[in-house]
mmCIF file of C-alpha atoms in Angstrom:
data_model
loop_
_atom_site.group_PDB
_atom_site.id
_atom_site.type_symbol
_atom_site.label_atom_id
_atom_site.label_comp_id
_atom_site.label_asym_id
_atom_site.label_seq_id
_atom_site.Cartn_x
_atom_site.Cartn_y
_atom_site.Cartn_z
ATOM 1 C CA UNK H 1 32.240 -30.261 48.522
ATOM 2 C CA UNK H 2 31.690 -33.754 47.313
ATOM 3 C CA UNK H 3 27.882 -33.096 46.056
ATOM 4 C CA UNK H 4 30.149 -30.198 44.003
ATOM 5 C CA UNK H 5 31.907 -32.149 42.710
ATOM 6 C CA UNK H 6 29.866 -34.551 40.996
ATOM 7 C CA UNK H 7 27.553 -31.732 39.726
ATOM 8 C CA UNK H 8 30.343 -29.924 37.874
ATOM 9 C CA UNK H 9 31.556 -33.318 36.231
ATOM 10 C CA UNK H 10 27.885 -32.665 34.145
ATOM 11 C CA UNK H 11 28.599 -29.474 33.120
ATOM 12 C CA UNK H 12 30.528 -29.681 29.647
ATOM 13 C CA UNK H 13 28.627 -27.053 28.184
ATOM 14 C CA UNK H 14 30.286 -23.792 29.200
ATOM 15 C CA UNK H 15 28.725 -20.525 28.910
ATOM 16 C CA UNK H 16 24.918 -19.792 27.695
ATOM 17 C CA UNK H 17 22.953 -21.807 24.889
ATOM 18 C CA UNK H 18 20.347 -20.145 22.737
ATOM 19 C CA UNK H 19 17.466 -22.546 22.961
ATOM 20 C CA UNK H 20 14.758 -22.535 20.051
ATOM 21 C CA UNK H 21 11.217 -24.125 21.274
ATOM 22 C CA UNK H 22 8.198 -25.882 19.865
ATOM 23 C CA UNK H 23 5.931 -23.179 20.229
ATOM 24 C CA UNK H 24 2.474 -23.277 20.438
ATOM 25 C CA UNK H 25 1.301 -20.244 19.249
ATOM 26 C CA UNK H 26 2.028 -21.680 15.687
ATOM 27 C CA UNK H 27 2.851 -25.549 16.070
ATOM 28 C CA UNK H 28 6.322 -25.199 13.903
ATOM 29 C CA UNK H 29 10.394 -25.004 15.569
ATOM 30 C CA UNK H 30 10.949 -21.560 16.067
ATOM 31 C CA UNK H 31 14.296 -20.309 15.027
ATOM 32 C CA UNK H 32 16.203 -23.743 13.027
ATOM 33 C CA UNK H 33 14.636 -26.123 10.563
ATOM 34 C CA UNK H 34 14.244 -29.582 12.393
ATOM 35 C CA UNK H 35 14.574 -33.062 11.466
ATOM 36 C CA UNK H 36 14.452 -35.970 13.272
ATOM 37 C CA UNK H 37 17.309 -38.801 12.679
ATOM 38 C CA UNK H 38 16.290 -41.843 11.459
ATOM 39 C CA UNK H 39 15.274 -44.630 13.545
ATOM 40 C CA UNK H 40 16.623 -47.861 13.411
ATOM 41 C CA UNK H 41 13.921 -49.635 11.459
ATOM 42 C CA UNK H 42 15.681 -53.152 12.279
ATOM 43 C CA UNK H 43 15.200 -52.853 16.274
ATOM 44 C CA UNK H 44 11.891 -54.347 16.951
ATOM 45 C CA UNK H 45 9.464 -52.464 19.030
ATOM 46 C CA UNK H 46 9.584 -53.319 22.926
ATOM 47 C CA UNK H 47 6.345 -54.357 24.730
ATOM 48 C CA UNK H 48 5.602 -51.180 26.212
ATOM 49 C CA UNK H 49 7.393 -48.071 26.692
ATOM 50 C CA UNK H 50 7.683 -47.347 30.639
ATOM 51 C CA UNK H 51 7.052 -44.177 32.357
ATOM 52 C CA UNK H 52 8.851 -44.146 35.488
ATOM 53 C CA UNK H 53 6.966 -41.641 38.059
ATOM 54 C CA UNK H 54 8.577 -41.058 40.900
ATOM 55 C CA UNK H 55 5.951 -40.542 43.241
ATOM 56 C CA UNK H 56 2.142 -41.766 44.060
ATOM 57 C CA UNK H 57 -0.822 -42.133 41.926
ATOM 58 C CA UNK H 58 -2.348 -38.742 41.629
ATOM 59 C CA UNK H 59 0.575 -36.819 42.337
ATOM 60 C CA UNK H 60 1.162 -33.755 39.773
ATOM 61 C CA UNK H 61 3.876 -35.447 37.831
ATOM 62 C CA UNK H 62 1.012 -38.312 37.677
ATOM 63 C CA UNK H 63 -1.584 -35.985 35.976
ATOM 64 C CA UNK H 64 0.737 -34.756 33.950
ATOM 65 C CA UNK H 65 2.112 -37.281 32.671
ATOM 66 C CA UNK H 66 -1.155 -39.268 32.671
ATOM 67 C CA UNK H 67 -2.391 -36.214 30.242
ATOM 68 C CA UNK H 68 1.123 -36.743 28.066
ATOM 69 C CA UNK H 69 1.164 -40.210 27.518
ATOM 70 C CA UNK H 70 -2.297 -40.438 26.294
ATOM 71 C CA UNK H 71 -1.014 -38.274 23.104
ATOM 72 C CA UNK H 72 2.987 -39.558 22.871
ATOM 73 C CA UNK H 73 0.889 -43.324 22.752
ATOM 74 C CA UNK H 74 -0.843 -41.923 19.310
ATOM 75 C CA UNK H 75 2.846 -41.763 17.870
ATOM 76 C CA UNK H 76 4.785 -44.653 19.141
ATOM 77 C CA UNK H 77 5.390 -48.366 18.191
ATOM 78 C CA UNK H 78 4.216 -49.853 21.608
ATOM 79 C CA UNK H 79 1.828 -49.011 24.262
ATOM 80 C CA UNK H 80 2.823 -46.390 26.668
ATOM 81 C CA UNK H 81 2.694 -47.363 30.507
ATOM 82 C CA UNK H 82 2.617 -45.579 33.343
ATOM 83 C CA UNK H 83 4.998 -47.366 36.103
ATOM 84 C CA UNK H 84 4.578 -45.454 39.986
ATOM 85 C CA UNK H 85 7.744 -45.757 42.027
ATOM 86 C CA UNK H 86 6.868 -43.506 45.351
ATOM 87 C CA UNK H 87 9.237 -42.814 47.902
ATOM 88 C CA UNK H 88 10.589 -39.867 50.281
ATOM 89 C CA UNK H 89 10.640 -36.539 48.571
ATOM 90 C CA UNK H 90 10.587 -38.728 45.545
ATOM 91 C CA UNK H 91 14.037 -39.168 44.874
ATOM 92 C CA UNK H 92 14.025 -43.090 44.985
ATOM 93 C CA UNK H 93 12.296 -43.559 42.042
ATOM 94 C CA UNK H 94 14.852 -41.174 40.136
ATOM 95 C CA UNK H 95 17.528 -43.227 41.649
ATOM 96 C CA UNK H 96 16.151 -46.570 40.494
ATOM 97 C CA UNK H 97 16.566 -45.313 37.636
ATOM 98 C CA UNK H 98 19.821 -44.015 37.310
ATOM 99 C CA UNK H 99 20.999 -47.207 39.232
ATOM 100 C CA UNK H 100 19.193 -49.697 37.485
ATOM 101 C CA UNK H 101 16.195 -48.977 35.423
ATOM 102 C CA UNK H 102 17.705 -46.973 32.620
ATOM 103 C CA UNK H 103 19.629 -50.196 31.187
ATOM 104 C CA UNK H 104 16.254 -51.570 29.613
ATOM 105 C CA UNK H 105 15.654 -49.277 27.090
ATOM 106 C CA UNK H 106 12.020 -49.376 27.256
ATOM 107 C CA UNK H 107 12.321 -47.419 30.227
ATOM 108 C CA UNK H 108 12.121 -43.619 30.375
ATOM 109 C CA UNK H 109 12.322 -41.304 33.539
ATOM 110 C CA UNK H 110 9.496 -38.591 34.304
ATOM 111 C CA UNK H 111 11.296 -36.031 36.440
ATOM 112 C CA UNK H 112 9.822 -33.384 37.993
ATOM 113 C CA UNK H 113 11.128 -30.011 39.528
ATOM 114 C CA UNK H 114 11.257 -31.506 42.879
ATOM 115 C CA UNK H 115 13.740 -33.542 42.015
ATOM 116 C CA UNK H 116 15.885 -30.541 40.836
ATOM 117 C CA UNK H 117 15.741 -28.899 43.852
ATOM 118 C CA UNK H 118 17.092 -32.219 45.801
ATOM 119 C CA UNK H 119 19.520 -32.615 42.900
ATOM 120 C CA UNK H 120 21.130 -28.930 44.018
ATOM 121 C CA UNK H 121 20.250 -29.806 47.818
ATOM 122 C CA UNK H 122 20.932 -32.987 48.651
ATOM 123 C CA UNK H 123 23.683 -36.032 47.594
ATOM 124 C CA UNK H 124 21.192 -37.897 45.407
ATOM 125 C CA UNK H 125 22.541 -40.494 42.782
ATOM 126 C CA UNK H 126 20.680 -39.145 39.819
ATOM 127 C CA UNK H 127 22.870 -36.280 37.318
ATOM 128 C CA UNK H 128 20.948 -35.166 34.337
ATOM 129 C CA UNK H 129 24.326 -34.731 32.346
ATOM 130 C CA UNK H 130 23.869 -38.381 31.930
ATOM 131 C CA UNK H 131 20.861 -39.391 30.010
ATOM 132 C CA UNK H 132 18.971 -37.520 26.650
ATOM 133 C CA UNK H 133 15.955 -35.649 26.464
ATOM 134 C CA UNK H 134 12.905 -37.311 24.883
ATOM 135 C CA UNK H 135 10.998 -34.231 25.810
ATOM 136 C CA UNK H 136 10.483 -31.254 28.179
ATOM 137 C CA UNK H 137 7.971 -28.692 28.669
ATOM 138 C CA UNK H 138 8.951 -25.037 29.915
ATOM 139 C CA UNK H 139 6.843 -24.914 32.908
ATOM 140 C CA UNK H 140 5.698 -22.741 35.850
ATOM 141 C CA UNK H 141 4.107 -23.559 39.110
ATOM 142 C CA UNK H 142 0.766 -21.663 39.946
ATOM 143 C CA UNK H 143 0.369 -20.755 44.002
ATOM 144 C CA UNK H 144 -3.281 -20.134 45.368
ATOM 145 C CA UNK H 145 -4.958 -18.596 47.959
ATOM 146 C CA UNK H 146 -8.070 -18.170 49.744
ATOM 147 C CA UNK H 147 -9.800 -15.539 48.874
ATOM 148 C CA UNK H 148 -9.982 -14.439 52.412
ATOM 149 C CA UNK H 149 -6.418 -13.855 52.352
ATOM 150 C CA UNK H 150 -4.671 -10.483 51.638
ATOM 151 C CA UNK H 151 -2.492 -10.202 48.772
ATOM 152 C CA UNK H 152 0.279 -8.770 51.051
ATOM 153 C CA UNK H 153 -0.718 -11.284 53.886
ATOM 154 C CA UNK H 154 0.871 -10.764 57.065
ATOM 155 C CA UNK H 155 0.646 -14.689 57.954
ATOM 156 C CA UNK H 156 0.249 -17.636 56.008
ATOM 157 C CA UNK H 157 -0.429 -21.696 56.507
ATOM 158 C CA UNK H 158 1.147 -23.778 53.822
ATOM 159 C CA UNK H 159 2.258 -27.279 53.168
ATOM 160 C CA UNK H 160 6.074 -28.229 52.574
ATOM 161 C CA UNK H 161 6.852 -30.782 50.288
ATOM 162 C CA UNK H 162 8.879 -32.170 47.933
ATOM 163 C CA UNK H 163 9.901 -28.993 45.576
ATOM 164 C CA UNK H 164 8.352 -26.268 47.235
ATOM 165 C CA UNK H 165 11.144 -24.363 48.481
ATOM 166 C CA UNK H 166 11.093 -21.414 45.427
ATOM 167 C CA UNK H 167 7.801 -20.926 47.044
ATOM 168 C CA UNK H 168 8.741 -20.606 50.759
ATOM 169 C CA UNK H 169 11.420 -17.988 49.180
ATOM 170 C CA UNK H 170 8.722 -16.250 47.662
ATOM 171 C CA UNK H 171 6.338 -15.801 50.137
ATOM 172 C CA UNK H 172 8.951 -14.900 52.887
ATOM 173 C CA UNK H 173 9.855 -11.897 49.969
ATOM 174 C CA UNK H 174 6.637 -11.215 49.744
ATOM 175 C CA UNK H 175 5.524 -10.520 53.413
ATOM 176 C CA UNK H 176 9.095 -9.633 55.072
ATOM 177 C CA UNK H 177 10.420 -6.060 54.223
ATOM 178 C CA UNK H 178 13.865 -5.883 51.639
ATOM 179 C CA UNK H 179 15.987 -4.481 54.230
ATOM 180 C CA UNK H 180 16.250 -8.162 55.820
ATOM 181 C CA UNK H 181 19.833 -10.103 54.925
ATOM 182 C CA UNK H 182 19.615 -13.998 54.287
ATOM 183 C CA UNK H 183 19.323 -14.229 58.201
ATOM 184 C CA UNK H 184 16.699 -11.767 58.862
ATOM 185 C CA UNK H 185 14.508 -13.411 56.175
ATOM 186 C CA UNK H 186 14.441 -16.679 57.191
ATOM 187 C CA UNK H 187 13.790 -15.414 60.979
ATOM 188 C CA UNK H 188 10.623 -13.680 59.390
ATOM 189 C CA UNK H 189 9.685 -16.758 57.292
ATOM 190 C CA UNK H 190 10.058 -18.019 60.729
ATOM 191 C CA UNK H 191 7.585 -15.613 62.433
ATOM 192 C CA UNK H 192 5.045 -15.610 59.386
ATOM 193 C CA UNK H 193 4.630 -18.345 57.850
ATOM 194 C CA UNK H 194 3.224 -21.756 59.458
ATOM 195 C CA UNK H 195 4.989 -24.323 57.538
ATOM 196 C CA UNK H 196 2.628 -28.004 57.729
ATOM 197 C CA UNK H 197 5.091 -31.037 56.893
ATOM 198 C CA UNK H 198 3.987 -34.634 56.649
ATOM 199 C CA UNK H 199 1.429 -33.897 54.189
ATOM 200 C CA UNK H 200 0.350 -35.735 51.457
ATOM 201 C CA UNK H 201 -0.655 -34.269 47.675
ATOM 202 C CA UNK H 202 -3.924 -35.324 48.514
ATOM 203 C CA UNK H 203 -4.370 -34.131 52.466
ATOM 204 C CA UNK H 204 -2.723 -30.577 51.390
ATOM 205 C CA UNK H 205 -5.685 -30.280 48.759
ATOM 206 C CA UNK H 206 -8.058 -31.802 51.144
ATOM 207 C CA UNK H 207 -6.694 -28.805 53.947
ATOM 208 C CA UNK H 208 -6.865 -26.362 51.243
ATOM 209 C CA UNK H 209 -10.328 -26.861 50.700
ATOM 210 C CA UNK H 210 -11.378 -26.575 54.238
ATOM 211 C CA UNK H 211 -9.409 -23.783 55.122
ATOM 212 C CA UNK H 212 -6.811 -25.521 56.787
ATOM 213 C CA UNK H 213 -4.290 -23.872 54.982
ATOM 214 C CA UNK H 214 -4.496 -20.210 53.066
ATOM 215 C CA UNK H 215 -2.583 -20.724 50.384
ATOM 216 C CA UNK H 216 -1.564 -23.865 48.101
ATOM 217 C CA UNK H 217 0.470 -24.525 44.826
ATOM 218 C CA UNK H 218 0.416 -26.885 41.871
ATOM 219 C CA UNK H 219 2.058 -27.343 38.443
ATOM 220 C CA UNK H 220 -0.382 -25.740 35.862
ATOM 221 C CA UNK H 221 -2.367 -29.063 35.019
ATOM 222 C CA UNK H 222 -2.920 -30.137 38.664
ATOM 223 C CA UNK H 223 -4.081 -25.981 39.334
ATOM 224 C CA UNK H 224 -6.873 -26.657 36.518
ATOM 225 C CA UNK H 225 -8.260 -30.023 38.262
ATOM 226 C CA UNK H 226 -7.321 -29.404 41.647
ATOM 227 C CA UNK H 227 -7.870 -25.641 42.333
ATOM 228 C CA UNK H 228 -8.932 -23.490 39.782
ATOM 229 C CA UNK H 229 -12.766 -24.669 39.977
ATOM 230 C CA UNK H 230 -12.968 -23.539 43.648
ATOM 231 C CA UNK H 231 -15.082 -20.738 43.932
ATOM 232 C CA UNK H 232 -13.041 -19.921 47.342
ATOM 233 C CA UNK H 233 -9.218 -19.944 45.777
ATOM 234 C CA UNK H 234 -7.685 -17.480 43.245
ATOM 235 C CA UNK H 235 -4.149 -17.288 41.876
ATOM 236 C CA UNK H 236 -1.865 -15.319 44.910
ATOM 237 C CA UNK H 237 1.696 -15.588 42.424
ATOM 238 C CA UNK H 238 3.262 -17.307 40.078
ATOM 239 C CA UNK H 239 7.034 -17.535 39.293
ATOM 240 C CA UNK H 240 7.118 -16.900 35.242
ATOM 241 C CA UNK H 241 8.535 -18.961 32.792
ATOM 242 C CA UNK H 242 11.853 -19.409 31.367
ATOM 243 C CA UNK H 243 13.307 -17.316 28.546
ATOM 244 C CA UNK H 244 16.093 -16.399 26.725
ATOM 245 C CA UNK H 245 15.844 -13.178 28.950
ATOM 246 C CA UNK H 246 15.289 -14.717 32.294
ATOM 247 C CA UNK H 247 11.805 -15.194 33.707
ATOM 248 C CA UNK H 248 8.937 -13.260 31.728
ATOM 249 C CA UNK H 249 5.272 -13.526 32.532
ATOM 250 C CA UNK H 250 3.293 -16.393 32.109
ATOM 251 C CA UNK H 251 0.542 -16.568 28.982
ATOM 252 C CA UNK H 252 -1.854 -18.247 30.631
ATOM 253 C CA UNK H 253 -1.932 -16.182 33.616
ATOM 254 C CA UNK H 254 -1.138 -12.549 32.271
ATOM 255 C CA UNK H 255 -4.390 -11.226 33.616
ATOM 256 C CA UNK H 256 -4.329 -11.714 37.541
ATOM 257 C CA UNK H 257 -0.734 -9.600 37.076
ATOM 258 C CA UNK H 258 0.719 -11.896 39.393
ATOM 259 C CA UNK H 259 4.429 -12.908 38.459
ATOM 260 C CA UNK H 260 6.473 -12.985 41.383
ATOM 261 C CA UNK H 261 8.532 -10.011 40.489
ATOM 262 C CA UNK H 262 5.780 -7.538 39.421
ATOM 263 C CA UNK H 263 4.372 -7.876 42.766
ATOM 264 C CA UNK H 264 7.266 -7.350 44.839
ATOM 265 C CA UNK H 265 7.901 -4.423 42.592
ATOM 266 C CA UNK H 266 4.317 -3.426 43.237
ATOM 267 C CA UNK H 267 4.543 -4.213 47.415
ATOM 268 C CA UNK H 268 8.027 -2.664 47.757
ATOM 269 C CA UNK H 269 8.383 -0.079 45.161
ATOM 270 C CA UNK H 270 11.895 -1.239 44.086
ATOM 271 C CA UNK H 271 13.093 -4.551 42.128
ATOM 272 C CA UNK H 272 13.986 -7.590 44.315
ATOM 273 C CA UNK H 273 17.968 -8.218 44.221
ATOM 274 C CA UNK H 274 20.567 -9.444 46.626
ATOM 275 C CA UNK H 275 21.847 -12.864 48.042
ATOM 276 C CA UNK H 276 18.247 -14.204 48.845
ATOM 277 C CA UNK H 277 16.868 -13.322 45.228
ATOM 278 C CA UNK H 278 19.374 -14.795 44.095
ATOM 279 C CA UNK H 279 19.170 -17.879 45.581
ATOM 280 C CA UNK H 280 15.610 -17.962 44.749
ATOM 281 C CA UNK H 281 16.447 -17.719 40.909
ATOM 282 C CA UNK H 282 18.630 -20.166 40.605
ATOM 283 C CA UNK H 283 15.948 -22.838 42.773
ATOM 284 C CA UNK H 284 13.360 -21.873 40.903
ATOM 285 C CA UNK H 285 14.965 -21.817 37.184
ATOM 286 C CA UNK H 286 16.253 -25.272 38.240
ATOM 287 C CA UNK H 287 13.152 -26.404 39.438
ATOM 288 C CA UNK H 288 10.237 -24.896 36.679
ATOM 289 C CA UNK H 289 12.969 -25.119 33.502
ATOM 290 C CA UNK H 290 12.881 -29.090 34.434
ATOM 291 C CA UNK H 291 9.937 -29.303 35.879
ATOM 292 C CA UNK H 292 8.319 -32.002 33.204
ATOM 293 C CA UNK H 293 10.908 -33.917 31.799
ATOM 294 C CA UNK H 294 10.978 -37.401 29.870
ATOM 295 C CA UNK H 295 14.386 -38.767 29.919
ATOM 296 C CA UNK H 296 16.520 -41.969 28.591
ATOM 297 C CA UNK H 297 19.917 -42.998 29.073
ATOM 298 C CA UNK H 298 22.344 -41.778 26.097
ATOM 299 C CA UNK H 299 22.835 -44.781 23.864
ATOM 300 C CA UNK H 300 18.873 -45.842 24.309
ATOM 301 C CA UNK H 301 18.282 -47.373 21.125
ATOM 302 C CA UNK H 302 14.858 -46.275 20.862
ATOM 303 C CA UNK H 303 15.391 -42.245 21.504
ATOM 304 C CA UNK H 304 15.339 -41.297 17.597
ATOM 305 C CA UNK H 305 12.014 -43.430 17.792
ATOM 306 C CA UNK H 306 10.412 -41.486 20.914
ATOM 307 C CA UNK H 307 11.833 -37.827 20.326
ATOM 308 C CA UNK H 308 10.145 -38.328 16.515
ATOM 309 C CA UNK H 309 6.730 -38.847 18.731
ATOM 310 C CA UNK H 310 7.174 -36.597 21.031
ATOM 311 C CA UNK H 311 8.053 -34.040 17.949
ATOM 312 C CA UNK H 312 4.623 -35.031 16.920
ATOM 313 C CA UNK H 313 3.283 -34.820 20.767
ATOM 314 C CA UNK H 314 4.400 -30.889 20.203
ATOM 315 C CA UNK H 315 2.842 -30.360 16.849
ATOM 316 C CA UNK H 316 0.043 -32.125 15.656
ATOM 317 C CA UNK H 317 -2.874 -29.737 16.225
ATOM 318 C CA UNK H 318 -4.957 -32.153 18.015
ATOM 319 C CA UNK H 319 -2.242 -33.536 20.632
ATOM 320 C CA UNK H 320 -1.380 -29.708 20.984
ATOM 321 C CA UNK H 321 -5.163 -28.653 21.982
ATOM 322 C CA UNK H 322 -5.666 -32.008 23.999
ATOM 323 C CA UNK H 323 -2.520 -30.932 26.316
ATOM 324 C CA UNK H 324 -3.268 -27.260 26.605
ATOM 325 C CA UNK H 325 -6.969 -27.530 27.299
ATOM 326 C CA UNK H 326 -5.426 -29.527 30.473
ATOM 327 C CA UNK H 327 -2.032 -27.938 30.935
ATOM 328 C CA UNK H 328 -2.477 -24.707 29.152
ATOM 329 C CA UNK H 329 -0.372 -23.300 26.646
ATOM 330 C CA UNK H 330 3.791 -24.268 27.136
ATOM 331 C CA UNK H 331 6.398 -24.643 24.932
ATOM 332 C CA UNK H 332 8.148 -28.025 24.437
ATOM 333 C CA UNK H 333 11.810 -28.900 24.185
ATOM 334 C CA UNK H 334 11.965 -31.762 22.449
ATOM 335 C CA UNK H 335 15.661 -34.360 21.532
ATOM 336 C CA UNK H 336 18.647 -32.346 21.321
ATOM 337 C CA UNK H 337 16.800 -29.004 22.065
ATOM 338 C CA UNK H 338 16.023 -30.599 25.376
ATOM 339 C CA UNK H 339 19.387 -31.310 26.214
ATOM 340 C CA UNK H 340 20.430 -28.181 25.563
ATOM 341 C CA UNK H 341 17.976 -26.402 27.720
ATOM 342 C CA UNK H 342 19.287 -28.645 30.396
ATOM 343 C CA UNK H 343 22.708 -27.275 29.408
ATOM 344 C CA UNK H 344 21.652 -23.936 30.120
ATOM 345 C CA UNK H 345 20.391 -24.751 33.069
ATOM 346 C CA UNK H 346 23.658 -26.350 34.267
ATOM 347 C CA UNK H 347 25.769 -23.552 33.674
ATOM 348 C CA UNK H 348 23.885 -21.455 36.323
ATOM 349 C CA UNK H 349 25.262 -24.045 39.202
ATOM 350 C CA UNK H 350 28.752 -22.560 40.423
ATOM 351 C CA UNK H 351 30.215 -22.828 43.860
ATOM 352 C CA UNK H 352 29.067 -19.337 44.534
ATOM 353 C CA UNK H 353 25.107 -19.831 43.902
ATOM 354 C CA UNK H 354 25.398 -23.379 45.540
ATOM 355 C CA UNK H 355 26.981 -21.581 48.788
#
């Protein structure tokens, strides 16, 4: 009740935001005219502005933001660095930084959707009521398989890691019938599903490749360098991306027909609903809606300064096809649109969906 607790004290934004995007179909803010404040020309610029990744070179937050900082470095007054801070699950680094690391401005966190999922799970330090957006992109996480493997598979090997649970949820939904309560499911996840932990990024995509395991996921960048040019893997599912109107299908993937909820439709004849969905939904919209997120704490002098970049990250044609040709093609939350996509976000965590 505790863990409760604290996550209600972030939510001061009752009931649900509209939330306008960068898009990239046409590179201007859809829906209000922007404008970004002022920075404080008198501050001088620090020595380097300080991604803090919680996890291991070569992660997927690492790619990504590796991809990401090579553009936001075109637009800011100081180099951009990348700083690693791996540790279990990788909440440390996220709690170095709400401890510690967020009172030198020149600091800004890189969270990823793993560290959503511990934020609803577990009693971590971190709360994103407390620091601003610099920048988020709407994101979606891509889940291959062998080729070998049946679309409706009756088994599957898979890695567990830090995030990954929205998958586990969808796979069980996938392969166990919708007659099954929250009991019965996880009993057939049980049964079906051989769940490897102790894994590394880099041993799961080293299994993968072997055979080891059937199926595998990644965010959409790592999918592109990690999976997509294996002439054994295809895309099994994907979750969607948020909207206004819940989850709709992913642009980049609309061919393969593959969204999570179109194939259970297809596989069971009926739309998926009841306690287990629903749980899924909320760990997934967590997860993917702040999947890639650049944070600083609220009175960071330096925020008008990087959301003004990042505005240009999201715009300027060239940053825009640099990203997507490793990405592919997301919208961007940038500043105050950012925080109030986390806003949303916050107002789907109630004692009922966290029971």
């Amino acid at each position: 009740m505790g863990h409760y607790k604290k996550i209600l004290a972030g939510l001061f934004i009752v009931g649900l935001l509209t939330i306008p995007a960068f898009s990239t179909d046409d590179g201007f803010f859809e829906g209000l005219e922007w404008a970004s404040a002022q920075a404080n020309d008198e501050l001088p610029a620090p020595d380097s502005y300080n991604l803090i990744i919680p996890q291991k070179v070569g992660g997927g937050t690492s790619v990504w933001a590796t991809i990401v900082a090579k553009e936001l470095e075109k637009y800011t007054d100081a180099p951009v660095k990348l700083v690693h801070l791996p540790s279990a699950r990788d909440i440390g680094g996220f709690n170095d930084f709400h401890n510690e690391l967020q009172s030198d401005p020149s600091n800004i966190m890189v969270s990823h959707g793993g560290n959503g999922i511990s934020f609803l799970q577990e009693n971590v330090d971190y709360n994103y009521g407390d620091y601003s957006s610099i920048g988020l992109m709407n994101l979606n996480i891509i889940v291959g398989k062998l080729k070998t493997l049946e679309q409706f598979p009756s088994a599957v090997s898979f890695s567990a890691g830090s995030g990954m649970t929205p998958e586990a949820y969808a796979m069980t939904m996938l392969m166990c019938p919708p007659e099954n309560n929250v009991h019965g499911y996880v009993a057939c996840f049980e049964n079906k599903v051989t769940w490897v932990k102790g894994m590394s990024g880099g041993e799961r995509r080293l299994a993968f490749r072997r055979g080891e395991l059937t199926a595998t996921r990644e965010n959409p960048a790592a999918y592109l360098k990690h999976v997509a040019g294996n002439d054994d893997a295809e895309v099994w599912f994907h979750h969607g991306v948020m909207s206004e109107e819940g989850h709709v299908d992913d642009p980049n993937y609309l061919t393969c027909e593959c969204q999570f909820e179109d194939m259970y439709e297809e596989k069971w004849g009926q739309k998926p609903s009841g306690d287990f969905y629903n749980a899924y939904v909320l760990l997934k919209s967590f997860r993917d809606g702040l999947q890639k997120a650049l944070w600083v704490a609220k009175d960071n002098p330096y925020r008008d300064r990087l959301v003004e970049a990042m505005n240009q990250v999201a715009t300027n044609p060239e940053s825009v096809q640099a990203i997507e040709a490793k990405v592919g093609k997301y919208d961007w939350f940038t500043g105050d649109w950012g925080d109030s996509h986390r806003d949303q976000l916050m107002t789907l965590i109630t004692k009922d969906t966290l029971n």
